[in-house]
Every structure is written in structure tokens, then in C-alpha cells.
Amino acid sequence: MIVFAFDGVRLMDVAAPLEVFSTASTAARPYTVRVCTPDGREATTSTGLRISADLPAGQVRAADTLVVPGPADLAAFQRRPELVGHVRRLTGTAGRVAAVCTGAFALAAAGVLRGRRATTHWEHAEALARGYPDITVTPDAIYVQDGPVLTSAGVTAGIDVCLALVEQDQGPDEARRVARDLVVFLQRPGGQSQFSVASRTSATRHPVLRPLLDAIAADPAADHNPRALAKNAGVSTRHLSRLFREQTGTTPAAYVETMRLEAARMLLERGESVTVAARRSGLGSDETLRRIFARHLNTTPSAYAARFRTTSPS
């Protein structure tokens, strides 16, 4: 396994893969993780901390996995085409490739993401889509896998994508063990949003809408159908829909559904059953919850809950 480091690389983007794979390495199933740099010399990270190299990029002949971290200064990275050249050559030696954060831009520039789905840090997702129209960018995902190529969101999502690789290599029990050791949740599904609904919603102070959003967040299971919301706000349903579009970019029904989904996720993470999560979140039935999980997270409630079960205190 090779991690490519270079001057200006984000420290956490390098540290997360090293920590996950070294923790997952056991006598029975060892990972050999080596850091390569363009010239084999140490690399200075964005924090000023220097990382030693095991070998220069030119000496890498084969790797089961290549991890490409992201630069802190994307514009400066893009002015260094020799780094893209190293990434292009390294990907040709690897069985699978994972990018952390803005490392997706290095893969894109190297042609690795052409025709594939990908993600990156939310702040740069639009630039990735605009600069590389042949890539299908999923702007809000924690990580995306398309064949042997994985891309992930910012910084800590490097842990998520590496846990996913450990799960593929050694199974879910080992991935859960590593997550417990690192004291992180195992492991956010790739399709999960980078942010909660509340943090993705504009911080509107509109006198009509703000009280409604607060009420939905406080009690997602209450009656929040558009007609009831409009009545509580003292406006027509048409006017309410217009306000939601202007202030949140979505419809009242869609907003309520995502808030209920988020509530259901939190309940499952706390150990509640699927039935309880469906009822207390306001989604009603197990079947409705399964349908919404499939649409938004591409997983099932029971599979999602299983990820967190072994992280509970014993």
C-alpha cells in the first residue's frame, strides 16, 4: 500500500490512512504501508510538520492500493503539473486507488476519474464538476466508489473511506474493531451527507419560515404536512412553497422528509430498533423507513444500525 505525499499536502489526509491501516495491520493480515514522495525526500505538510519518505515515486513498481491525499492549497497544487504526472504513473501501478478530499483533483487531472462518479470536499465539488464535465460529481457524499476508484469528502472522511477499504479486505468485524480503537463511528455510509440537514439549510431569519424550521427540528414526528405548516404560519400553501424554495432551495415535504430521516438515523445510532426509529422520527412504518433509506443513503435501516451496534458501551 502506497500513500503519496508532497509539499503542501494536508496533514490529516496523510495521517488518517496511515492510522487506519496501521491499526488494521495484524500478524495474521498485515498491511505494509509505505509513504512515497516525488523525489524520495521528506515532504512538508500544510501544518509545517515534515513527513519522512520510504521511497521516491519513481521507484514504486506495484501497489495493491494507492492513496492520494489532498493539498491544502488547491490552486498551488494545480500549478505543479509534475505532481499530476507522478499520480498518473502511480495509478498505473495500483490495483485500486483512493483519493482523500481534494486528492480527487489529482485523479481527475491524471484522467483516472474520466467517466466515473466521484466526490470531494463540499467547498470544491462545483469546481471539480465544472473543470471535468466527464466526471459525475456527487457533491454531498462522504465517499463514492466507482469500480476500483474511491474518492472522499474533506479531511475526516479519509477515515471513512479507509475503513471501507479495510471492510472490503478483512470484513466488517475487523473494520469495527479499528473504528472502536480510533474511537470513531463505524462507519458512515458513503452516500451519507457531509452535513446535517440543519447545517445545509440557509440560516434564514425570515419571520414566517424560521419558526417553522425550528418546530420541525424540535419535533420531526409532529404533523408537518404542507397544509398544517401553512395554517400554523398563517399563509397559503402556495405562498409557503414559494418561501421554502427561496429560503431553503427545496419543498416543505422534502425538507420534512430529510429532517425525519436524520432523526431516524440518530435513533438507530443510539440503538433503537427500526420500528421505534420509524415511529419516533415521524416516518411511520418500517417499510417507509426502508424506502427512504434506500433513496437517500443507498442502504437499509438494519444495515445502517449494524454499523453502530458494536460501538456501544459494553
mmCIF file of C-alpha atoms in Angstrom:
data_model
loop_
_atom_site.group_PDB
_atom_site.id
_atom_site.type_symbol
_atom_site.label_atom_id
_atom_site.label_comp_id
_atom_site.label_asym_id
_atom_site.label_seq_id
_atom_site.Cartn_x
_atom_site.Cartn_y
_atom_site.Cartn_z
ATOM 1 C CA MET A 1 0.000 0.000 0.000
ATOM 2 C CA ILE A 2 1.350 3.387 -1.039
ATOM 3 C CA VAL A 3 0.451 6.846 0.293
ATOM 4 C CA PHE A 4 1.664 9.676 -1.926
ATOM 5 C CA ALA A 5 2.864 12.746 -0.001
ATOM 6 C CA PHE A 6 4.157 16.052 -1.325
ATOM 7 C CA ASP A 7 4.940 19.548 -0.103
ATOM 8 C CA GLY A 8 1.722 21.295 0.909
ATOM 9 C CA VAL A 9 -0.247 18.090 1.463
ATOM 10 C CA ARG A 10 -2.867 18.271 4.175
ATOM 11 C CA LEU A 11 -1.524 16.511 7.255
ATOM 12 C CA MET A 12 -4.785 14.822 8.238
ATOM 13 C CA ASP A 13 -5.232 13.470 4.714
ATOM 14 C CA VAL A 14 -1.969 11.566 5.143
ATOM 15 C CA ALA A 15 -2.346 10.706 8.821
ATOM 16 C CA ALA A 16 -5.839 9.187 8.525
ATOM 17 C CA PRO A 17 -4.869 6.422 6.068
ATOM 18 C CA LEU A 18 -1.645 5.678 7.949
ATOM 19 C CA GLU A 19 -3.523 5.407 11.252
ATOM 20 C CA VAL A 20 -6.363 3.258 9.907
ATOM 21 C CA PHE A 21 -4.165 0.780 8.044
ATOM 22 C CA SER A 22 -1.513 0.509 10.754
ATOM 23 C CA THR A 23 -4.292 -0.190 13.295
ATOM 24 C CA ALA A 24 -5.804 -2.798 10.969
ATOM 25 C CA SER A 25 -2.446 -4.486 10.416
ATOM 26 C CA THR A 26 -2.179 -7.723 12.384
ATOM 27 C CA ALA A 27 0.170 -10.669 12.330
ATOM 28 C CA ALA A 28 -2.476 -12.690 10.504
ATOM 29 C CA ARG A 29 -3.332 -9.981 7.966
ATOM 30 C CA PRO A 30 -0.572 -7.403 7.780
ATOM 31 C CA TYR A 31 -0.696 -4.201 5.776
ATOM 32 C CA THR A 32 2.601 -2.890 4.528
ATOM 33 C CA VAL A 33 2.113 0.857 4.189
ATOM 34 C CA ARG A 34 4.822 2.999 2.639
ATOM 35 C CA VAL A 35 4.970 6.725 2.004
ATOM 36 C CA CYS A 36 6.383 7.884 -1.292
ATOM 37 C CA THR A 37 7.239 11.442 -2.283
ATOM 38 C CA PRO A 38 8.181 12.896 -5.656
ATOM 39 C CA ASP A 39 11.941 12.689 -5.009
ATOM 40 C CA GLY A 40 12.183 10.380 -2.007
ATOM 41 C CA ARG A 41 12.925 13.243 0.361
ATOM 42 C CA GLU A 42 10.721 14.291 3.250
ATOM 43 C CA ALA A 43 7.602 16.303 2.463
ATOM 44 C CA THR A 44 6.455 19.351 4.389
ATOM 45 C CA THR A 45 2.741 19.237 5.149
ATOM 46 C CA SER A 46 0.398 22.223 5.256
ATOM 47 C CA THR A 47 0.933 22.445 9.028
ATOM 48 C CA GLY A 48 4.701 22.623 8.671
ATOM 49 C CA LEU A 49 5.195 19.103 10.015
ATOM 50 C CA ARG A 50 7.604 17.108 7.888
ATOM 51 C CA ILE A 51 6.920 13.534 6.825
ATOM 52 C CA SER A 52 9.708 11.111 6.004
ATOM 53 C CA ALA A 53 9.551 9.120 2.795
ATOM 54 C CA ASP A 54 10.141 5.417 2.355
ATOM 55 C CA LEU A 55 10.923 5.728 -1.342
ATOM 56 C CA PRO A 56 10.598 8.089 -4.315
ATOM 57 C CA ALA A 57 7.521 7.834 -6.523
ATOM 58 C CA GLY A 58 9.640 6.661 -9.443
ATOM 59 C CA GLN A 59 10.654 3.511 -7.594
ATOM 60 C CA VAL A 60 7.095 2.287 -6.967
ATOM 61 C CA ARG A 61 6.568 -0.734 -9.176
ATOM 62 C CA ALA A 62 3.302 -2.180 -7.859
ATOM 63 C CA ALA A 63 0.797 -1.425 -5.106
ATOM 64 C CA ASP A 64 -2.388 -3.134 -4.030
ATOM 65 C CA THR A 65 -3.754 0.287 -3.048
ATOM 66 C CA LEU A 66 -2.669 3.849 -3.765
ATOM 67 C CA VAL A 67 -3.922 6.651 -1.526
ATOM 68 C CA VAL A 68 -3.721 10.191 -2.905
ATOM 69 C CA PRO A 69 -4.226 12.853 -0.211
ATOM 70 C CA GLY A 70 -5.318 16.380 -0.993
ATOM 71 C CA PRO A 71 -3.386 19.646 -0.954
ATOM 72 C CA ALA A 72 -4.396 22.435 1.423
ATOM 73 C CA ASP A 73 -3.828 24.962 -1.370
ATOM 74 C CA LEU A 74 -5.534 23.544 -4.437
ATOM 75 C CA ALA A 75 -4.526 26.425 -6.715
ATOM 76 C CA ALA A 76 -0.848 25.966 -5.840
ATOM 77 C CA PHE A 77 -1.106 22.228 -6.477
ATOM 78 C CA GLN A 78 -2.626 22.808 -9.896
ATOM 79 C CA ARG A 79 0.389 24.906 -10.845
ATOM 80 C CA ARG A 80 2.623 21.863 -10.355
ATOM 81 C CA PRO A 81 1.951 19.532 -13.297
ATOM 82 C CA GLU A 82 4.833 17.268 -12.276
ATOM 83 C CA LEU A 83 2.743 16.129 -9.272
ATOM 84 C CA VAL A 84 -0.077 15.097 -11.607
ATOM 85 C CA GLY A 85 2.482 13.202 -13.645
ATOM 86 C CA HIS A 86 3.544 11.250 -10.576
ATOM 87 C CA VAL A 87 -0.089 10.473 -9.735
ATOM 88 C CA ARG A 88 -0.752 9.318 -13.299
ATOM 89 C CA ARG A 89 2.191 6.927 -13.190
ATOM 90 C CA LEU A 90 1.409 5.682 -9.682
ATOM 91 C CA THR A 91 -2.209 4.899 -10.524
ATOM 92 C CA GLY A 92 -0.961 2.687 -13.315
ATOM 93 C CA THR A 93 0.819 0.526 -10.746
ATOM 94 C CA ALA A 94 -2.138 0.204 -8.353
ATOM 95 C CA GLY A 95 -4.931 -2.334 -8.125
ATOM 96 C CA ARG A 96 -7.219 0.263 -6.563
ATOM 97 C CA VAL A 97 -6.966 3.963 -5.873
ATOM 98 C CA ALA A 98 -8.441 6.135 -3.115
ATOM 99 C CA ALA A 99 -8.386 9.916 -3.012
ATOM 100 C CA VAL A 100 -8.872 11.905 0.169
ATOM 101 C CA CYS A 101 -10.503 15.333 -0.035
ATOM 102 C CA THR A 102 -9.073 17.419 -2.907
ATOM 103 C CA GLY A 103 -6.913 14.480 -3.937
ATOM 104 C CA ALA A 104 -9.824 13.902 -6.332
ATOM 105 C CA PHE A 105 -8.479 16.783 -8.441
ATOM 106 C CA ALA A 106 -5.167 14.956 -8.855
ATOM 107 C CA LEU A 107 -7.014 11.846 -10.016
ATOM 108 C CA ALA A 108 -9.170 13.929 -12.334
ATOM 109 C CA ALA A 109 -6.181 15.675 -13.879
ATOM 110 C CA ALA A 110 -4.489 12.296 -14.324
ATOM 111 C CA GLY A 111 -7.535 11.010 -16.226
ATOM 112 C CA VAL A 112 -8.400 8.371 -13.623
ATOM 113 C CA LEU A 113 -11.907 9.695 -12.974
ATOM 114 C CA ARG A 114 -12.962 10.064 -16.597
ATOM 115 C CA GLY A 115 -16.455 8.625 -16.986
ATOM 116 C CA ARG A 116 -16.709 7.787 -13.299
ATOM 117 C CA ARG A 117 -18.714 9.011 -10.306
ATOM 118 C CA ALA A 118 -16.735 10.906 -7.684
ATOM 119 C CA THR A 119 -16.911 13.308 -4.776
ATOM 120 C CA THR A 120 -14.621 15.737 -2.961
ATOM 121 C CA HIS A 121 -14.718 18.365 -0.237
ATOM 122 C CA TRP A 122 -18.047 20.202 -0.446
ATOM 123 C CA GLU A 123 -16.292 23.543 -0.972
ATOM 124 C CA HIS A 124 -14.625 22.306 -4.166
ATOM 125 C CA ALA A 125 -17.289 19.999 -5.606
ATOM 126 C CA GLU A 126 -18.643 22.601 -8.018
ATOM 127 C CA ALA A 127 -15.139 23.367 -9.303
ATOM 128 C CA LEU A 128 -14.496 19.662 -9.878
ATOM 129 C CA ALA A 129 -17.730 19.298 -11.854
ATOM 130 C CA ARG A 130 -17.060 22.452 -13.857
ATOM 131 C CA GLY A 131 -13.440 21.619 -14.617
ATOM 132 C CA TYR A 132 -14.090 17.988 -15.508
ATOM 133 C CA PRO A 133 -17.530 17.617 -17.120
ATOM 134 C CA ASP A 134 -16.801 13.979 -17.947
ATOM 135 C CA ILE A 135 -16.991 13.165 -14.216
ATOM 136 C CA THR A 136 -20.333 12.664 -12.454
ATOM 137 C CA VAL A 137 -19.740 14.583 -9.240
ATOM 138 C CA THR A 138 -21.806 13.690 -6.169
ATOM 139 C CA PRO A 139 -21.224 16.862 -4.180
ATOM 140 C CA ASP A 140 -22.574 15.855 -0.784
ATOM 141 C CA ALA A 141 -21.404 12.262 -0.278
ATOM 142 C CA ILE A 142 -18.950 11.123 2.389
ATOM 143 C CA TYR A 143 -17.258 8.904 -0.190
ATOM 144 C CA VAL A 144 -18.038 7.377 -3.568
ATOM 145 C CA GLN A 145 -16.752 4.126 -5.018
ATOM 146 C CA ASP A 146 -16.825 3.502 -8.754
ATOM 147 C CA GLY A 147 -15.090 0.249 -9.554
ATOM 148 C CA PRO A 148 -11.563 0.231 -8.124
ATOM 149 C CA VAL A 149 -11.541 4.016 -7.624
ATOM 150 C CA LEU A 150 -12.733 5.695 -4.427
ATOM 151 C CA THR A 151 -12.987 9.408 -3.697
ATOM 152 C CA SER A 152 -13.957 11.033 -0.426
ATOM 153 C CA ALA A 153 -15.009 14.294 1.152
ATOM 154 C CA GLY A 154 -12.874 16.554 3.302
ATOM 155 C CA VAL A 155 -10.324 15.578 5.927
ATOM 156 C CA THR A 156 -12.005 13.149 8.378
ATOM 157 C CA ALA A 157 -13.811 11.408 5.514
ATOM 158 C CA GLY A 158 -10.394 9.903 4.825
ATOM 159 C CA ILE A 159 -11.042 7.717 7.861
ATOM 160 C CA ASP A 160 -14.406 6.626 6.438
ATOM 161 C CA VAL A 161 -13.045 5.667 3.053
ATOM 162 C CA CYS A 162 -10.115 3.780 4.585
ATOM 163 C CA LEU A 163 -12.450 1.907 6.941
ATOM 164 C CA ALA A 164 -14.459 0.938 3.867
ATOM 165 C CA LEU A 165 -11.273 -0.476 2.315
ATOM 166 C CA VAL A 166 -10.477 -2.401 5.493
ATOM 167 C CA GLU A 167 -14.007 -3.825 5.453
ATOM 168 C CA GLN A 168 -13.524 -4.954 1.843
ATOM 169 C CA ASP A 169 -10.174 -6.569 2.693
ATOM 170 C CA GLN A 170 -10.803 -8.049 6.117
ATOM 171 C CA GLY A 171 -14.539 -7.922 6.740
ATOM 172 C CA PRO A 172 -16.882 -5.826 8.856
ATOM 173 C CA ASP A 173 -15.731 -7.203 12.228
ATOM 174 C CA GLU A 174 -12.184 -6.004 11.685
ATOM 175 C CA ALA A 175 -13.385 -2.638 10.402
ATOM 176 C CA ARG A 176 -15.497 -2.266 13.532
ATOM 177 C CA ARG A 177 -12.521 -3.164 15.698
ATOM 178 C CA VAL A 178 -10.418 -0.486 14.040
ATOM 179 C CA ALA A 179 -13.199 2.064 14.421
ATOM 180 C CA ARG A 180 -13.509 1.294 18.125
ATOM 181 C CA ASP A 181 -9.760 1.605 18.548
ATOM 182 C CA LEU A 182 -9.830 5.010 16.851
ATOM 183 C CA VAL A 183 -12.985 5.985 18.806
ATOM 184 C CA VAL A 184 -14.967 6.828 15.676
ATOM 185 C CA PHE A 185 -18.362 5.736 14.490
ATOM 186 C CA LEU A 186 -18.235 2.821 12.116
ATOM 187 C CA GLN A 187 -18.616 3.852 9.514
ATOM 188 C CA ARG A 188 -20.637 6.465 7.817
ATOM 189 C CA PRO A 189 -22.186 5.068 4.622
ATOM 190 C CA GLY A 190 -20.668 6.541 1.513
ATOM 191 C CA GLY A 191 -23.991 8.042 0.468
ATOM 192 C CA GLN A 192 -24.469 9.861 3.740
ATOM 193 C CA SER A 193 -24.420 13.643 3.518
ATOM 194 C CA GLN A 194 -21.304 15.528 4.557
ATOM 195 C CA PHE A 195 -23.517 17.739 6.714
ATOM 196 C CA SER A 196 -26.688 17.554 8.778
ATOM 197 C CA VAL A 197 -29.868 18.958 7.261
ATOM 198 C CA ALA A 198 -29.772 21.907 9.633
ATOM 199 C CA SER A 199 -26.238 22.891 8.672
ATOM 200 C CA ARG A 200 -27.026 22.527 4.962
ATOM 201 C CA THR A 201 -30.038 24.829 5.247
ATOM 202 C CA SER A 202 -29.585 28.546 4.826
ATOM 203 C CA ALA A 203 -29.639 30.302 8.183
ATOM 204 C CA THR A 204 -32.786 32.172 7.278
ATOM 205 C CA ARG A 205 -34.290 34.644 9.711
ATOM 206 C CA HIS A 206 -37.437 35.019 7.673
ATOM 207 C CA PRO A 207 -40.196 35.780 10.209
ATOM 208 C CA VAL A 208 -42.578 33.244 8.674
ATOM 209 C CA LEU A 209 -40.171 30.411 7.878
ATOM 210 C CA ARG A 210 -37.741 30.449 10.818
ATOM 211 C CA PRO A 211 -40.336 29.385 13.441
ATOM 212 C CA LEU A 212 -41.493 26.556 11.172
ATOM 213 C CA LEU A 213 -37.964 25.214 10.659
ATOM 214 C CA ASP A 214 -37.339 25.336 14.393
ATOM 215 C CA ALA A 215 -40.611 23.488 15.064
ATOM 216 C CA ILE A 216 -39.749 20.753 12.534
ATOM 217 C CA ALA A 217 -36.294 20.295 14.076
ATOM 218 C CA ALA A 218 -37.717 20.191 17.610
ATOM 219 C CA ASP A 219 -40.375 17.573 16.835
ATOM 220 C CA PRO A 220 -39.947 15.862 13.449
ATOM 221 C CA ALA A 221 -42.738 13.384 14.204
ATOM 222 C CA ALA A 222 -45.428 16.065 14.591
ATOM 223 C CA ASP A 223 -47.932 16.844 11.832
ATOM 224 C CA HIS A 224 -45.870 18.829 9.338
ATOM 225 C CA ASN A 225 -47.807 18.303 6.126
ATOM 226 C CA PRO A 226 -47.783 21.423 3.911
ATOM 227 C CA ARG A 227 -51.363 22.340 4.747
ATOM 228 C CA ALA A 228 -50.707 22.155 8.510
ATOM 229 C CA LEU A 229 -47.490 24.155 8.166
ATOM 230 C CA ALA A 230 -49.230 26.820 6.106
ATOM 231 C CA LYS A 231 -52.049 27.043 8.649
ATOM 232 C CA ASN A 232 -49.588 27.439 11.530
ATOM 233 C CA ALA A 233 -47.765 30.152 9.609
ATOM 234 C CA GLY A 234 -50.941 31.944 8.570
ATOM 235 C CA VAL A 235 -50.146 31.810 4.857
ATOM 236 C CA SER A 236 -51.416 29.863 1.855
ATOM 237 C CA THR A 237 -49.788 26.575 0.886
ATOM 238 C CA ARG A 238 -48.682 28.155 -2.391
ATOM 239 C CA HIS A 239 -47.008 31.046 -0.590
ATOM 240 C CA LEU A 240 -45.372 28.642 1.850
ATOM 241 C CA SER A 241 -43.959 26.549 -1.008
ATOM 242 C CA ARG A 242 -42.547 29.705 -2.578
ATOM 243 C CA LEU A 243 -40.897 30.702 0.712
ATOM 244 C CA PHE A 244 -39.337 27.254 1.126
ATOM 245 C CA ARG A 245 -37.946 27.357 -2.394
ATOM 246 C CA GLU A 246 -36.498 30.828 -1.905
ATOM 247 C CA GLN A 247 -35.069 30.250 1.570
ATOM 248 C CA THR A 248 -34.096 26.557 1.635
ATOM 249 C CA GLY A 249 -33.972 25.506 -2.008
ATOM 250 C CA THR A 250 -36.449 22.679 -1.522
ATOM 251 C CA THR A 251 -40.126 21.956 -0.886
ATOM 252 C CA PRO A 252 -41.827 21.726 2.526
ATOM 253 C CA ALA A 253 -42.455 17.997 2.095
ATOM 254 C CA ALA A 254 -38.874 17.255 1.013
ATOM 255 C CA TYR A 255 -37.458 19.265 3.898
ATOM 256 C CA VAL A 256 -39.631 17.455 6.449
ATOM 257 C CA GLU A 257 -38.670 14.076 4.978
ATOM 258 C CA THR A 258 -34.936 14.763 5.253
ATOM 259 C CA MET A 259 -35.323 16.024 8.829
ATOM 260 C CA ARG A 260 -37.226 12.850 9.713
ATOM 261 C CA LEU A 261 -34.573 10.744 8.027
ATOM 262 C CA GLU A 262 -31.905 12.480 10.081
ATOM 263 C CA ALA A 263 -33.910 11.865 13.259
ATOM 264 C CA ALA A 264 -34.285 8.188 12.340
ATOM 265 C CA ARG A 265 -30.554 7.885 11.742
ATOM 266 C CA MET A 266 -29.790 9.345 15.160
ATOM 267 C CA LEU A 267 -32.235 6.951 16.810
ATOM 268 C CA LEU A 268 -30.664 3.952 15.079
ATOM 269 C CA GLU A 269 -27.194 5.130 16.089
ATOM 270 C CA ARG A 270 -28.382 5.196 19.702
ATOM 271 C CA GLY A 271 -29.502 1.564 19.476
ATOM 272 C CA GLU A 272 -33.241 1.933 18.851
ATOM 273 C CA SER A 273 -34.976 -0.666 16.704
ATOM 274 C CA VAL A 274 -36.063 0.037 13.136
ATOM 275 C CA THR A 275 -39.707 0.092 14.223
ATOM 276 C CA VAL A 276 -39.063 2.572 17.038
ATOM 277 C CA ALA A 277 -36.912 4.771 14.790
ATOM 278 C CA ALA A 278 -39.629 4.854 12.142
ATOM 279 C CA ARG A 279 -42.334 5.766 14.642
ATOM 280 C CA ARG A 280 -40.422 8.336 16.695
ATOM 281 C CA SER A 281 -38.979 10.088 13.642
ATOM 282 C CA GLY A 282 -42.436 10.535 12.118
ATOM 283 C CA LEU A 283 -41.768 8.271 9.143
ATOM 284 C CA GLY A 284 -44.383 5.854 10.446
ATOM 285 C CA SER A 285 -43.730 2.335 9.210
ATOM 286 C CA ASP A 286 -40.689 0.124 8.743
ATOM 287 C CA GLU A 287 -41.429 -0.025 5.032
ATOM 288 C CA THR A 288 -41.481 3.766 4.670
ATOM 289 C CA LEU A 289 -38.187 3.998 6.542
ATOM 290 C CA ARG A 290 -36.621 1.325 4.330
ATOM 291 C CA ARG A 291 -37.792 3.109 1.185
ATOM 292 C CA ILE A 292 -36.396 6.467 2.301
ATOM 293 C CA PHE A 293 -33.084 4.948 3.421
ATOM 294 C CA ALA A 294 -32.724 3.273 0.028
ATOM 295 C CA ARG A 295 -33.446 6.514 -1.809
ATOM 296 C CA HIS A 296 -31.209 8.800 0.257
ATOM 297 C CA LEU A 297 -28.456 6.545 1.652
ATOM 298 C CA ASN A 298 -28.464 3.518 -0.664
ATOM 299 C CA THR A 299 -28.623 1.171 2.313
ATOM 300 C CA THR A 300 -31.192 -0.349 4.670
ATOM 301 C CA PRO A 301 -32.026 0.808 8.217
ATOM 302 C CA SER A 302 -30.942 -2.532 9.667
ATOM 303 C CA ALA A 303 -27.612 -2.442 7.824
ATOM 304 C CA TYR A 304 -27.076 1.140 8.956
ATOM 305 C CA ALA A 305 -27.845 0.222 12.579
ATOM 306 C CA ALA A 306 -25.421 -2.720 12.455
ATOM 307 C CA ARG A 307 -22.563 -0.310 11.755
ATOM 308 C CA PHE A 308 -23.032 1.291 15.164
ATOM 309 C CA ARG A 309 -24.054 -1.689 17.242
ATOM 310 C CA THR A 310 -20.572 -2.734 18.316
ATOM 311 C CA THR A 311 -19.502 0.815 19.160
ATOM 312 C CA SER A 312 -21.974 0.910 22.064
ATOM 313 C CA PRO A 313 -20.551 0.716 25.600
ATOM 314 C CA SER A 314 -20.421 -2.858 26.843
#
